[in-house]
Coordinates of C-alpha atoms in Angstrom, one line a residue:
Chain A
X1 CA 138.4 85.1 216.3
X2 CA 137.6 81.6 216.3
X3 CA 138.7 79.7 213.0
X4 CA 136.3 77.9 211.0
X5 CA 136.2 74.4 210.8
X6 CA 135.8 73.3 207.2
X7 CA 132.5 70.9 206.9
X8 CA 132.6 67.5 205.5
X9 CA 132.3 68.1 202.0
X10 CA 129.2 66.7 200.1
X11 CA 130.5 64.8 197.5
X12 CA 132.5 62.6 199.6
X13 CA 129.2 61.8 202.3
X14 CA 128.4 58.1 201.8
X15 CA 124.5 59.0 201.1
X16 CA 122.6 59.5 198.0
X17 CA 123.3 63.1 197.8
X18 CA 127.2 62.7 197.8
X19 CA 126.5 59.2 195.2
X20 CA 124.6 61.8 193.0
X21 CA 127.1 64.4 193.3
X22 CA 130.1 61.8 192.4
X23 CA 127.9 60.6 189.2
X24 CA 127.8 64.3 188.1
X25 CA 131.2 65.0 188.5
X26 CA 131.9 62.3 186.1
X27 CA 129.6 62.9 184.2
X28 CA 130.9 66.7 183.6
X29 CA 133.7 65.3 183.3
X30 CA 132.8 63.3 180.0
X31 CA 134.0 63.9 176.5
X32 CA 136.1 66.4 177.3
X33 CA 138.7 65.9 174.4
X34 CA 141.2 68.9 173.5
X35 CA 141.4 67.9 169.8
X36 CA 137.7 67.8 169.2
X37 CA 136.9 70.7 170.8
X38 CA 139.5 72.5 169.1
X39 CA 138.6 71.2 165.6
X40 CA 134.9 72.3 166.5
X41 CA 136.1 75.4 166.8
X42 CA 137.6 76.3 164.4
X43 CA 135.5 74.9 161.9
X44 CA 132.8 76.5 163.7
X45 CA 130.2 78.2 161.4
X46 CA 130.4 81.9 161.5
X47 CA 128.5 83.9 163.7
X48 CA 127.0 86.4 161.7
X49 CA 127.5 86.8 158.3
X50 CA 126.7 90.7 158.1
X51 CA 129.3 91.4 160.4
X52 CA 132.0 89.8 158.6
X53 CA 130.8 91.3 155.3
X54 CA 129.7 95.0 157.4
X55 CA 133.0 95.6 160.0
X56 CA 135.5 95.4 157.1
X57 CA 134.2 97.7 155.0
X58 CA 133.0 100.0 157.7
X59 CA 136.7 100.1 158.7
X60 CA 137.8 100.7 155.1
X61 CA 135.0 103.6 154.3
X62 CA 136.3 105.3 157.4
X63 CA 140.1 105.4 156.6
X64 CA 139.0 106.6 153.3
X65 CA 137.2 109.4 154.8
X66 CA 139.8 110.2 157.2
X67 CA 142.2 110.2 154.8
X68 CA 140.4 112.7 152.4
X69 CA 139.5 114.7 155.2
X70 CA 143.4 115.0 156.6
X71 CA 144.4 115.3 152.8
X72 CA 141.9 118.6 152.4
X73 CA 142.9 119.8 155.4
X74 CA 147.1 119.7 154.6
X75 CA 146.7 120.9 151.2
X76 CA 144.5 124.1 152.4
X77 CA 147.0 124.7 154.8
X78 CA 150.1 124.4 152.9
X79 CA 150.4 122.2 149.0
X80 CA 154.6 121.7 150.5
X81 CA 153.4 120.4 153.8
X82 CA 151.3 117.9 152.4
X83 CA 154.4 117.2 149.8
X84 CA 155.7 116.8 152.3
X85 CA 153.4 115.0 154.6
X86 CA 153.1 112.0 151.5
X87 CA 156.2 109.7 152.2
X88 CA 155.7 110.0 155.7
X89 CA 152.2 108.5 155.8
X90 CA 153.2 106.2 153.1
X91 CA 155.7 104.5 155.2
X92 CA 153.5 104.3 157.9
X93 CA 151.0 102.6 156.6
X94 CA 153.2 99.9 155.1
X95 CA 155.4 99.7 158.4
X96 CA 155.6 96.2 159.5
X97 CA 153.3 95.5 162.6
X98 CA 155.1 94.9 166.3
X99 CA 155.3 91.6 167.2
X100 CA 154.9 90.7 170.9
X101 CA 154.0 87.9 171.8
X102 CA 154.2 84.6 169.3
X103 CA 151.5 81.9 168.8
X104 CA 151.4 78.5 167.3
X105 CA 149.7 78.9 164.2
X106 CA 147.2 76.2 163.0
X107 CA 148.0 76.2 159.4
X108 CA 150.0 72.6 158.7
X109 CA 152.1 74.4 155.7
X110 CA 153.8 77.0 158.3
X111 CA 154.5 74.6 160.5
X112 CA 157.6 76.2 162.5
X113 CA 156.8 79.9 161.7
X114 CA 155.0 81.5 165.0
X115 CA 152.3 84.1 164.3
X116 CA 152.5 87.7 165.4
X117 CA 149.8 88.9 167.5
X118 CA 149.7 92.7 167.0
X119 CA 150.3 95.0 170.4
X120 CA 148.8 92.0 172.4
X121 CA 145.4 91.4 170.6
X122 CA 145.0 87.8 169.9
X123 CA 143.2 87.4 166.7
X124 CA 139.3 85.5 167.2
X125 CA 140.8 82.5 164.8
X126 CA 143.8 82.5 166.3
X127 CA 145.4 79.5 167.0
X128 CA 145.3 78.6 170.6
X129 CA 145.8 74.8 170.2
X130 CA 149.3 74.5 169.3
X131 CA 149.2 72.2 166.5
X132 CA 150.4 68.7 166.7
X133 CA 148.0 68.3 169.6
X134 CA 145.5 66.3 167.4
X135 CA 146.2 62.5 167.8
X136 CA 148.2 61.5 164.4
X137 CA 146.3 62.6 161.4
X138 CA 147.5 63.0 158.0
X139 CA 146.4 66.1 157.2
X140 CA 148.0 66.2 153.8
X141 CA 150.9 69.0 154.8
X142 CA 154.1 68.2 154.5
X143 CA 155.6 67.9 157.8
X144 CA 158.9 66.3 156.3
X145 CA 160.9 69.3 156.8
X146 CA 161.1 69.8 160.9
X147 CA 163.6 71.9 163.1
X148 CA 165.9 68.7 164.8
X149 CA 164.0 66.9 167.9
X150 CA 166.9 68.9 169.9
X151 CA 165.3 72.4 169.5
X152 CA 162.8 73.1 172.3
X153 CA 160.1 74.0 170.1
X154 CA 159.8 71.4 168.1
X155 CA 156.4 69.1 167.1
X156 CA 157.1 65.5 167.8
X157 CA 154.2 64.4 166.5
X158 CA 154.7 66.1 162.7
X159 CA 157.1 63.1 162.2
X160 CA 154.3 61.3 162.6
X161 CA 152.2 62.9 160.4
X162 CA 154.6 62.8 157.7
X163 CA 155.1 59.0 158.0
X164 CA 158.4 58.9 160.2
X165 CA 157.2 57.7 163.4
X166 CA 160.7 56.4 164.4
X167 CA 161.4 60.3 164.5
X168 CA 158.4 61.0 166.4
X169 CA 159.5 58.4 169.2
X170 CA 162.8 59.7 169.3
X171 CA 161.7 63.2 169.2
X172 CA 159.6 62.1 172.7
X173 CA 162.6 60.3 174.0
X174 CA 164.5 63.4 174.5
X175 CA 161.5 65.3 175.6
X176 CA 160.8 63.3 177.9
X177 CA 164.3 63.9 179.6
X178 CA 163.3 67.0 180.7
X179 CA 161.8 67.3 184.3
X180 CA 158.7 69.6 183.6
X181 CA 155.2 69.4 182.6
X182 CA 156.2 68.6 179.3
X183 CA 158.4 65.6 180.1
X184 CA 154.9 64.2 181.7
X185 CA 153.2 64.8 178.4
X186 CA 156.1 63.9 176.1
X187 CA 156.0 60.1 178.0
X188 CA 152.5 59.7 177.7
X189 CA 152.5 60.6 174.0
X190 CA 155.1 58.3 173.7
X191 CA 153.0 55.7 175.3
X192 CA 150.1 56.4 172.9
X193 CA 152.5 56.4 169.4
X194 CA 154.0 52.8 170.5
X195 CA 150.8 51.4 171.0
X196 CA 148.9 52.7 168.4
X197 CA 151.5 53.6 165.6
X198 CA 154.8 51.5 166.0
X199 CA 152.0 48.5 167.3
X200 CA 155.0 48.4 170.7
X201 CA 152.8 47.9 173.6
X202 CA 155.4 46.3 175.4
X203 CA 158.1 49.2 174.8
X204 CA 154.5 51.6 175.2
X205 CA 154.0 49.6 178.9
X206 CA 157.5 50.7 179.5
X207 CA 157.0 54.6 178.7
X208 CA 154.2 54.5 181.4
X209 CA 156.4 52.7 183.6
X210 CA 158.4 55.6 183.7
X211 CA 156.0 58.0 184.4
X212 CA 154.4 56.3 187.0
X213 CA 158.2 56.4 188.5
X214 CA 159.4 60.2 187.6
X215 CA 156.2 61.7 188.2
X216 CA 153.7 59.8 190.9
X217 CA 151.3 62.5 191.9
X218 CA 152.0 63.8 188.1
X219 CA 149.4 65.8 186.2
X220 CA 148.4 62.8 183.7
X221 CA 149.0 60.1 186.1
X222 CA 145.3 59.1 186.6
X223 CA 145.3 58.8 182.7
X224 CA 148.3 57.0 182.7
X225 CA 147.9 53.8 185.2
X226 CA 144.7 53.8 183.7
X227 CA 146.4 53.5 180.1
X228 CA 148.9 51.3 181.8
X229 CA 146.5 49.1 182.8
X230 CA 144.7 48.7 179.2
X231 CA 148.4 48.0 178.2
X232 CA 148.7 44.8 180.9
X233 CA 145.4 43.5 178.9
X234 CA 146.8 43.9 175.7
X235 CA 149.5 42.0 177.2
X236 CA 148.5 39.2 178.5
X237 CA 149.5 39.8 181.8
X238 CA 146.4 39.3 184.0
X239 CA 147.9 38.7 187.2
X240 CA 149.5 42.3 186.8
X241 CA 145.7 43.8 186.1
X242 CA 144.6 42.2 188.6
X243 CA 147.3 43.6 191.0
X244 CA 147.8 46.9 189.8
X245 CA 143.9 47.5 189.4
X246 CA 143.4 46.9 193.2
X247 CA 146.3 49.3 193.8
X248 CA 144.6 51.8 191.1
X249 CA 141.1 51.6 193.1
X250 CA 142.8 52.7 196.4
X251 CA 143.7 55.7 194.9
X252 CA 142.2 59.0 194.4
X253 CA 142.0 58.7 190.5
X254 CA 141.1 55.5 190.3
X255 CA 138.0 56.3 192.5
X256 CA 137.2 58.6 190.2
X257 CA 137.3 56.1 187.5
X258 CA 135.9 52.7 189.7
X259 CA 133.1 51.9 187.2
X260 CA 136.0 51.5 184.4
X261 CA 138.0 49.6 186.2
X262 CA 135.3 47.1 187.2
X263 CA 134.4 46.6 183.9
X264 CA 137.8 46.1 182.9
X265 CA 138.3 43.4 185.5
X266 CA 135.1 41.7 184.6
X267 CA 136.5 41.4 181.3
X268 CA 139.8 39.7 182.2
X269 CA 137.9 37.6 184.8
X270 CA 135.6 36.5 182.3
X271 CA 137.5 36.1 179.4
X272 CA 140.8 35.4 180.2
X273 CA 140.7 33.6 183.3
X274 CA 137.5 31.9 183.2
X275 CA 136.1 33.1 186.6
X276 CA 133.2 33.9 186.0
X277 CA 131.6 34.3 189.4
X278 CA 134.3 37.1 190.0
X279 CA 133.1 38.8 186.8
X280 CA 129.8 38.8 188.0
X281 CA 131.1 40.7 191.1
X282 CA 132.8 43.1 189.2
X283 CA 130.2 44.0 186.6
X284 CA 127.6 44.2 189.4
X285 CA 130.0 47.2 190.6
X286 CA 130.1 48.8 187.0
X287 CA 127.0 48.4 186.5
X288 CA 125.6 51.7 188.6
X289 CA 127.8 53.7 185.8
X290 CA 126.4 56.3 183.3
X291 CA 126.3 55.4 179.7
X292 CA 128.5 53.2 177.9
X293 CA 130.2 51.3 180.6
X294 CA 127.2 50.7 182.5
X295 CA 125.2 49.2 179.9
X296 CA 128.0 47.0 179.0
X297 CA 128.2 45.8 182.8
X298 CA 124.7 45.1 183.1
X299 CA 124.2 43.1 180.1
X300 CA 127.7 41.4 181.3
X301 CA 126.9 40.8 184.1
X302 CA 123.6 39.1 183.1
X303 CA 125.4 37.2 180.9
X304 CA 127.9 36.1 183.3
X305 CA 124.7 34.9 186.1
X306 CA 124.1 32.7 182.7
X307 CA 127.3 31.1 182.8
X308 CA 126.9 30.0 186.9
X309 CA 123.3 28.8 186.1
X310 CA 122.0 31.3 188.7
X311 CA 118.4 31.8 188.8
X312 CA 118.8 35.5 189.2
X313 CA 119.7 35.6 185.6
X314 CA 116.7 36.0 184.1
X315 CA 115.8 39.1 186.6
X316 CA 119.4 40.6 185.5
X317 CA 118.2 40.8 181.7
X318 CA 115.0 41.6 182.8
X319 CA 116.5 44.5 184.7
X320 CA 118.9 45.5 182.0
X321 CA 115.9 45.4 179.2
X322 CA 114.4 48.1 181.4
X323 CA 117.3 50.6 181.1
X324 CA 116.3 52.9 178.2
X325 CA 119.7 52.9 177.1
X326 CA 120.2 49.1 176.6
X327 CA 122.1 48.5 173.4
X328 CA 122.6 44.6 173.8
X329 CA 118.5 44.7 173.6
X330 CA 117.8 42.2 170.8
X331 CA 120.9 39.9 172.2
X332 CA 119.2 40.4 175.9
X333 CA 115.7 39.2 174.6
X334 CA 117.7 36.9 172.8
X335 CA 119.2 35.6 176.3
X336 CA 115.5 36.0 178.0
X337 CA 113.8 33.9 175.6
X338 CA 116.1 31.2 175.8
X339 CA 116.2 31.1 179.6
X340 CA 111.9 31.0 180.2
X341 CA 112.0 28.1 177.4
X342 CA 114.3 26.0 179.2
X343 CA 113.2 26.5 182.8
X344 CA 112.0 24.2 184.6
X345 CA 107.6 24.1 184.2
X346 CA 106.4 24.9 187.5
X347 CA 103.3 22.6 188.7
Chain B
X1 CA 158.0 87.1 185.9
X2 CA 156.9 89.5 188.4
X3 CA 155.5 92.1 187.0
X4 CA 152.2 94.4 187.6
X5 CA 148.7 94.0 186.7
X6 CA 147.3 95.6 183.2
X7 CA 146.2 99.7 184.3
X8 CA 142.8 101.0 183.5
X9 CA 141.6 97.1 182.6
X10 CA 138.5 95.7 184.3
X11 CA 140.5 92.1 183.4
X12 CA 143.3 92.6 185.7
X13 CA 140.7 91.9 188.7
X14 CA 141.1 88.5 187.3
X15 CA 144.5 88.6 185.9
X16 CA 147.0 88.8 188.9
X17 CA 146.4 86.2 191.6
X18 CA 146.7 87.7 195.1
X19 CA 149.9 86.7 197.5
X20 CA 149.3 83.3 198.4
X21 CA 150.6 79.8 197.7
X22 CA 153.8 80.0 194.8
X23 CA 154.1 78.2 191.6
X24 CA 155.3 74.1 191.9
X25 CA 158.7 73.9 190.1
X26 CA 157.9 72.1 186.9
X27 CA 154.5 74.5 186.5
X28 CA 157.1 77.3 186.5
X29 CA 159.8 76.2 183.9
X30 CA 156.5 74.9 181.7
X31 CA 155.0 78.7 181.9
X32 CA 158.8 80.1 181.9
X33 CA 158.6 78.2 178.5
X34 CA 155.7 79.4 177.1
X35 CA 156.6 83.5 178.2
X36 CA 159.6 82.8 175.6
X37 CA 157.7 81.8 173.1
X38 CA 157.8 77.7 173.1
X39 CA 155.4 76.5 171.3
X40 CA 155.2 73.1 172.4
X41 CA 155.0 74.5 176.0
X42 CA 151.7 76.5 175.1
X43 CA 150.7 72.7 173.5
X44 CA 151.2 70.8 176.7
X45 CA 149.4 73.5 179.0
X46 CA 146.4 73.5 176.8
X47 CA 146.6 69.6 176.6
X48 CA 146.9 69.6 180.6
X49 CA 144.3 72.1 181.1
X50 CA 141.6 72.0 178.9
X51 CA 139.5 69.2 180.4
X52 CA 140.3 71.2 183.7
X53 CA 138.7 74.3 182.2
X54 CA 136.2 72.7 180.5
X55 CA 134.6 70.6 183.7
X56 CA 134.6 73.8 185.3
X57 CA 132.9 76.0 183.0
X58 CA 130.1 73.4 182.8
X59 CA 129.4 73.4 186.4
X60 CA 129.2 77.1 186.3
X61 CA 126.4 76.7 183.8
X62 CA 127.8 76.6 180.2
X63 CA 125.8 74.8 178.1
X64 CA 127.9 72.0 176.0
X65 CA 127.0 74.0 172.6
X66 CA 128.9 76.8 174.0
X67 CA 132.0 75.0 175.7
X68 CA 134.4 75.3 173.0
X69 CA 134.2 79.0 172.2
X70 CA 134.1 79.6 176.2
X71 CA 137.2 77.4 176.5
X72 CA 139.1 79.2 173.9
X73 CA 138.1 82.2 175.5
X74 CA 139.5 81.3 178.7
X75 CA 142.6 80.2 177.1
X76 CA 142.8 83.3 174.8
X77 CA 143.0 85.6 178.1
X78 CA 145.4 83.2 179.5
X79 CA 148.4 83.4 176.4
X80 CA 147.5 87.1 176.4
X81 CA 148.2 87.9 179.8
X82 CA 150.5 85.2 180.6
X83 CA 153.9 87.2 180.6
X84 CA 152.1 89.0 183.2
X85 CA 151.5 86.2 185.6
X86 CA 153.7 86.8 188.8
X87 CA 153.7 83.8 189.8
X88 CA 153.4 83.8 193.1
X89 CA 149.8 82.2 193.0
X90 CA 148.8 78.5 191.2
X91 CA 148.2 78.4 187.6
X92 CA 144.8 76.8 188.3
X93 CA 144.0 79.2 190.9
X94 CA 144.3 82.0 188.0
X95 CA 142.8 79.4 185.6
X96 CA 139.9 78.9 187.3
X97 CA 139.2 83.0 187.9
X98 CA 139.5 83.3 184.6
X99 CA 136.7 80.6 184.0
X100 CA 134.4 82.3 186.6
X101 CA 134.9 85.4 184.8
X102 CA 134.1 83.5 181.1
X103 CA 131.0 82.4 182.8
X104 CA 129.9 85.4 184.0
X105 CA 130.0 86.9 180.3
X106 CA 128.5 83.9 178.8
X107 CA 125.9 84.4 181.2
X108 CA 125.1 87.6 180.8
X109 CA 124.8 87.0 177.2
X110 CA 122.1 84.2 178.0
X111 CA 120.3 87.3 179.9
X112 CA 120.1 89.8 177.4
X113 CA 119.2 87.2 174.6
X114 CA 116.4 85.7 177.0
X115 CA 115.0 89.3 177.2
X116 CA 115.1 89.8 173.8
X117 CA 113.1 86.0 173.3
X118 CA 110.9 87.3 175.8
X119 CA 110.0 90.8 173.8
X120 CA 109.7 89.2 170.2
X121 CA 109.1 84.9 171.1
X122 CA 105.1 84.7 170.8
X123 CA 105.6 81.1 172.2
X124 CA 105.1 80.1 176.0
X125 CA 107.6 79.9 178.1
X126 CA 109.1 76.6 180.0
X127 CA 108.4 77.2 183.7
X128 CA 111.0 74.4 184.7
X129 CA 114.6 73.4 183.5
X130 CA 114.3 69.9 184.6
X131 CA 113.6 67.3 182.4
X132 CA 112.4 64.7 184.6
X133 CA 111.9 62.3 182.2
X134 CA 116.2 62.0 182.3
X135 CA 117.6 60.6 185.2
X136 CA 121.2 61.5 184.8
X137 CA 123.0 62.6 187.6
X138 CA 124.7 65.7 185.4
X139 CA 121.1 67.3 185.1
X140 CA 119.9 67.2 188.1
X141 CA 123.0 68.4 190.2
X142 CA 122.5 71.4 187.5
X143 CA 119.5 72.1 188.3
X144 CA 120.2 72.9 192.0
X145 CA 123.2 74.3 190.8
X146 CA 121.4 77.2 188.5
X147 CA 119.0 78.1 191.4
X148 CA 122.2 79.4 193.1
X149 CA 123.3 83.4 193.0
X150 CA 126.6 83.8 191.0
X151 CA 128.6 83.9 194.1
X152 CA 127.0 81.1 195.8
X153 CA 127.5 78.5 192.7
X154 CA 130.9 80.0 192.4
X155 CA 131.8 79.0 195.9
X156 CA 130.1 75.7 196.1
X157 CA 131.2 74.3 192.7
X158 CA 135.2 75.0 194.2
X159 CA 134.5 73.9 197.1
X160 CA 132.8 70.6 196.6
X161 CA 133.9 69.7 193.1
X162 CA 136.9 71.1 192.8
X163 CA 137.7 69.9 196.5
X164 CA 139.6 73.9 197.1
X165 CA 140.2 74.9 200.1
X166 CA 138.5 77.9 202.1
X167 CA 141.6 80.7 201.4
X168 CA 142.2 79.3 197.7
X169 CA 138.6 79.9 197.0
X170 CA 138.9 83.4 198.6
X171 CA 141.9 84.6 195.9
X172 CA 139.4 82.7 193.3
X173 CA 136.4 84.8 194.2
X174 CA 137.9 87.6 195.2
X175 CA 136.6 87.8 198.8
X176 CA 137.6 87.5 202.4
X177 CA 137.3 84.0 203.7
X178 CA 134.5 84.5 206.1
X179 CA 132.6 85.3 203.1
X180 CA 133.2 82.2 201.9
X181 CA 132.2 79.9 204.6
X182 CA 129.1 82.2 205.1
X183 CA 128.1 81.6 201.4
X184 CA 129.1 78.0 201.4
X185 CA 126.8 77.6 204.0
X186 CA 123.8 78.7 202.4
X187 CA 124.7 77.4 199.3
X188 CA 124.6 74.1 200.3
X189 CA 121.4 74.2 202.3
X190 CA 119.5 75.6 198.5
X191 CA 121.3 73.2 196.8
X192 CA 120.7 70.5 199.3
X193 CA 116.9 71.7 199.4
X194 CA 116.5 71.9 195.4
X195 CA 118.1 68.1 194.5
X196 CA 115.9 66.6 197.7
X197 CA 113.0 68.7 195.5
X198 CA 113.9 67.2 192.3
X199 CA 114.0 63.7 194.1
X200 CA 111.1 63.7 195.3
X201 CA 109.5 65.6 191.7
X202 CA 111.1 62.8 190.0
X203 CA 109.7 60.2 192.5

């Protein structure tokens, strides 16, 4: 039989169709956040009050019933069976359920203590996110009292929450010196507590450094030179963002990401080295973006044609007043005005 | 981990992956882990997967509003029947049949509560899904997408989006490979025909 040749795929076709198809894919993409979604839902309003309020005490009437009915039934039969029938069904019904399988539980106050889940039945509020996976929050608990950073289950970021984030970086360090997945998250995590908690970036830039060399095709590695990146901003170090964004673009994630990293480099072009005909290059290719990023590269971009005295400028605010999602608006008309008063009067 | 599929369980369609590609070393010592009862190891393969699970479900036609719950279904099924997996197949593979199956339920639900709208709604029905006045990309790719079959979308989505290859979307939909290419072809001549219709609709 003759094997079958798989056809170009769609979404990589240089035509509108595959542009479209790239544009959704980010786009599905978007606001996809683990901690949200798992706040949302479990603080998700509940479905239906009746059946909260009508199952449990369905399921109490009928053990009721079933015991008076089994209770009738022993005592016509025999009154020294169902003597001795008692004890037995007594300690059955207060017999500790099996534990199988154990969950994280998303109560802060039981921090280390794992949940049963009774002959494999998860429980509908059960707690699927392991906790600690929400960025650091001080929920009030307190965390203070955690198993050493040595024991394998063990929430780094509860030091956190309870105000030790020296703890919580050493807790990453070690692990991170394992070689699985969760080495790739542990260093990224890292990453995230030096730069936004301990106010490290440089020691954060070096937690991503190590990641990008332990794990190059890694699950978070998109994320991370992307992270990496914003780190070499924060930095100073705009040679290195202009480097390692070039390098990032070649690559499969950073395709994915292009209209990001355009508007990064517009920034560093425009604001830190003063080039701003390059910015205007880069925010005309960040521009074509969704949302957010696109707005901002349009309007920069605009601004940028400004700054070079190029008489598209006034076409590029134009332009960008047209989107229905510009949110520079007043500052664009702003921009507008100013240009038609000082242009030249035409005879 | 090797061990059979749950009896007399219409899930363990969905649960064991068929003989195939085997699990990358790190993927195996995380689920390894999380069979013993790690709990930072069930953290880290939610963190990891989530957004993977979530894009997915979307492009099989869960709404946003409904995303969560669906995720944390998918994920429920997953920590259930995880001591289970054998192993011999790729954690996304499994993760992604599980999503197919998540949106089949979902969207059966949407079909028995549209019915029911239908019997007791007095209101006239929308005869289109596309809101033409929005321009983003997302709607309109869904669009063609929901005037797929089941199957179809399945194959499409894997195949384009999720960039799998021919055999890996076999074990996913549970079908011989020439299936797949045969409805990979005619999904993407509907889909190709319904955005070029919404193009030129929106034109």
């Amino acid at each position: 039989m003759k094997p079958v040749v798989s056809p170009p795929r769609l979404i990589d076709a240089d035509d509108s169709v595959g542009d479209l198809m790239r544009e959704a894919k980010r786009d599905y993409e978007v606001s996809l956040d683990h901690t949200s979604a798992w706040r949302r839902y479990r603080d998700r309003p509940s479905r239906s009050v009746w059946l909260r309020l009508a199952v449990p005490s369905l399921a109490v009437a009928s053990a009721a019933a079933g015991w008076l009915v089994l209770y009738g039934h022993l005592a016509a039969r025999s009154p020294d069976l169902v003597a001795t029938a008692e004890p037995v069904m007594h300690r059955v019904a207060h017999a500790a359920p099996a534990a199988s399988v154990a969950l994280p539980s998303t109560d802060p106050a039981q921090e280390q203590v794992r949940e049963p889940v009774q002959n494999g039945k998860l429980p509908r509020t059960s707690n699927l996110e392991p906790r600690g996976a929400s960025p650091v929050v001080d929920d009030g608990a307190n965390h203070a009292v955690a198993p050493p950073p040595s024991a394998p289950s063990v929430d780094c970021l509860a030091f956190a929450r309870s105000g030790d984030a020296g703890a919580a970086e050493r807790c990453f360090e070690t692990q991170a010196s394992s070689q699985d997945l969760s080495a790739e998250v542990a260093l990224y995590e890292l990453a995230r507590l030096r730069r936004d908690v301990l106010g490290k970036p440089a020691d954060a830039l070096l937690a991503l450094d190590e990641y990008a060399r332990r794990f190059p095709k890694g699950n978070l590695s998109g994320e991370v030179l992307f992270s990496r990146l914003e780190l070499l901003v924060k930095l100073g170090r705009n040679d290195d963002v202009i480097r390692a964004s070039d390098e990032l673009l070649k690559s499969a994630s950073g395709a994915e990401r292009a209209p990001e990293i355009h508007l990064l480099r517009g920034n560093v072009y425009s604001h830190a080295l003063g080039d701003a005909a390059s910015a205007t290059r880069e925010y005309a290719l960040a521009r074509v973006a969704p949302g957010r990023v696109g707005d901002e590269a349009a309007f920069l971009e605009a601004v940028n044609l400004e700054k070079l005295a190029d008489p598209r400028a006034a076409d590029a605010f134009q332009s960008y007043l047209a989107r229905s999602d510009a949110r520079h608006r007043v500052e664009a008309q702003a921009h507008l005005n100013a240009l038609k008063q000082n242009a030249p009067a035409t005879p | 981990m090797k061990v059979s599929d749950p009896p007399g369980s219409n899930d363990s369609v969905i649960l064991a992956p068929a003989s195939g590609m085997s699990l990358a070393a790190p993927e195996e010592a995380l689920l390894a882990r999380c069979v013993s009862g790690d709990q930072a190891a069930w953290r880290d393969l939610y963190r990891c997967y989530y957004p993977v699970a979530g894009a997915f479900l979307r492009k099989l036609g869960v709404k946003d509003a409904e995303i969560d719950d669906a995720v944390q279904e998918v994920f429920a099924q997953l920590f259930r029947y995880l001591p289970r997996f054998r192993g011999d197949a790729q954690l996304k593979t499994w993760l992604y049949k599980l999503c197919a199956t998540q949106a089949r339920r979902v969207r059966r639900g949407h079909a028995i509560s549209n019915v029911l709208s239908r019997w007791f709604s007095t209101e006239e029905q929308s005869t289109t899904g596309l809101d033409l006045s929005e321009g983003a990309a997302r709607k309109r790719v869904q669009f063609a997408l929901d005037a797929l079959n089941e199957g179809e979308r399945l194959v499409l989505v894997l195949y384009e989006f999720e960039g799998m290859s021919g055999e890996e979307i076999a074990r996913v939909a549970g079908c011989p490979v020439a299936t797949v290419w045969r409805r990979l072809h005619y999904a993407r001549r509907r889909f190709t025909e319904t955005l070029s219709l919404g193009v030129e609709a929106k034109s």
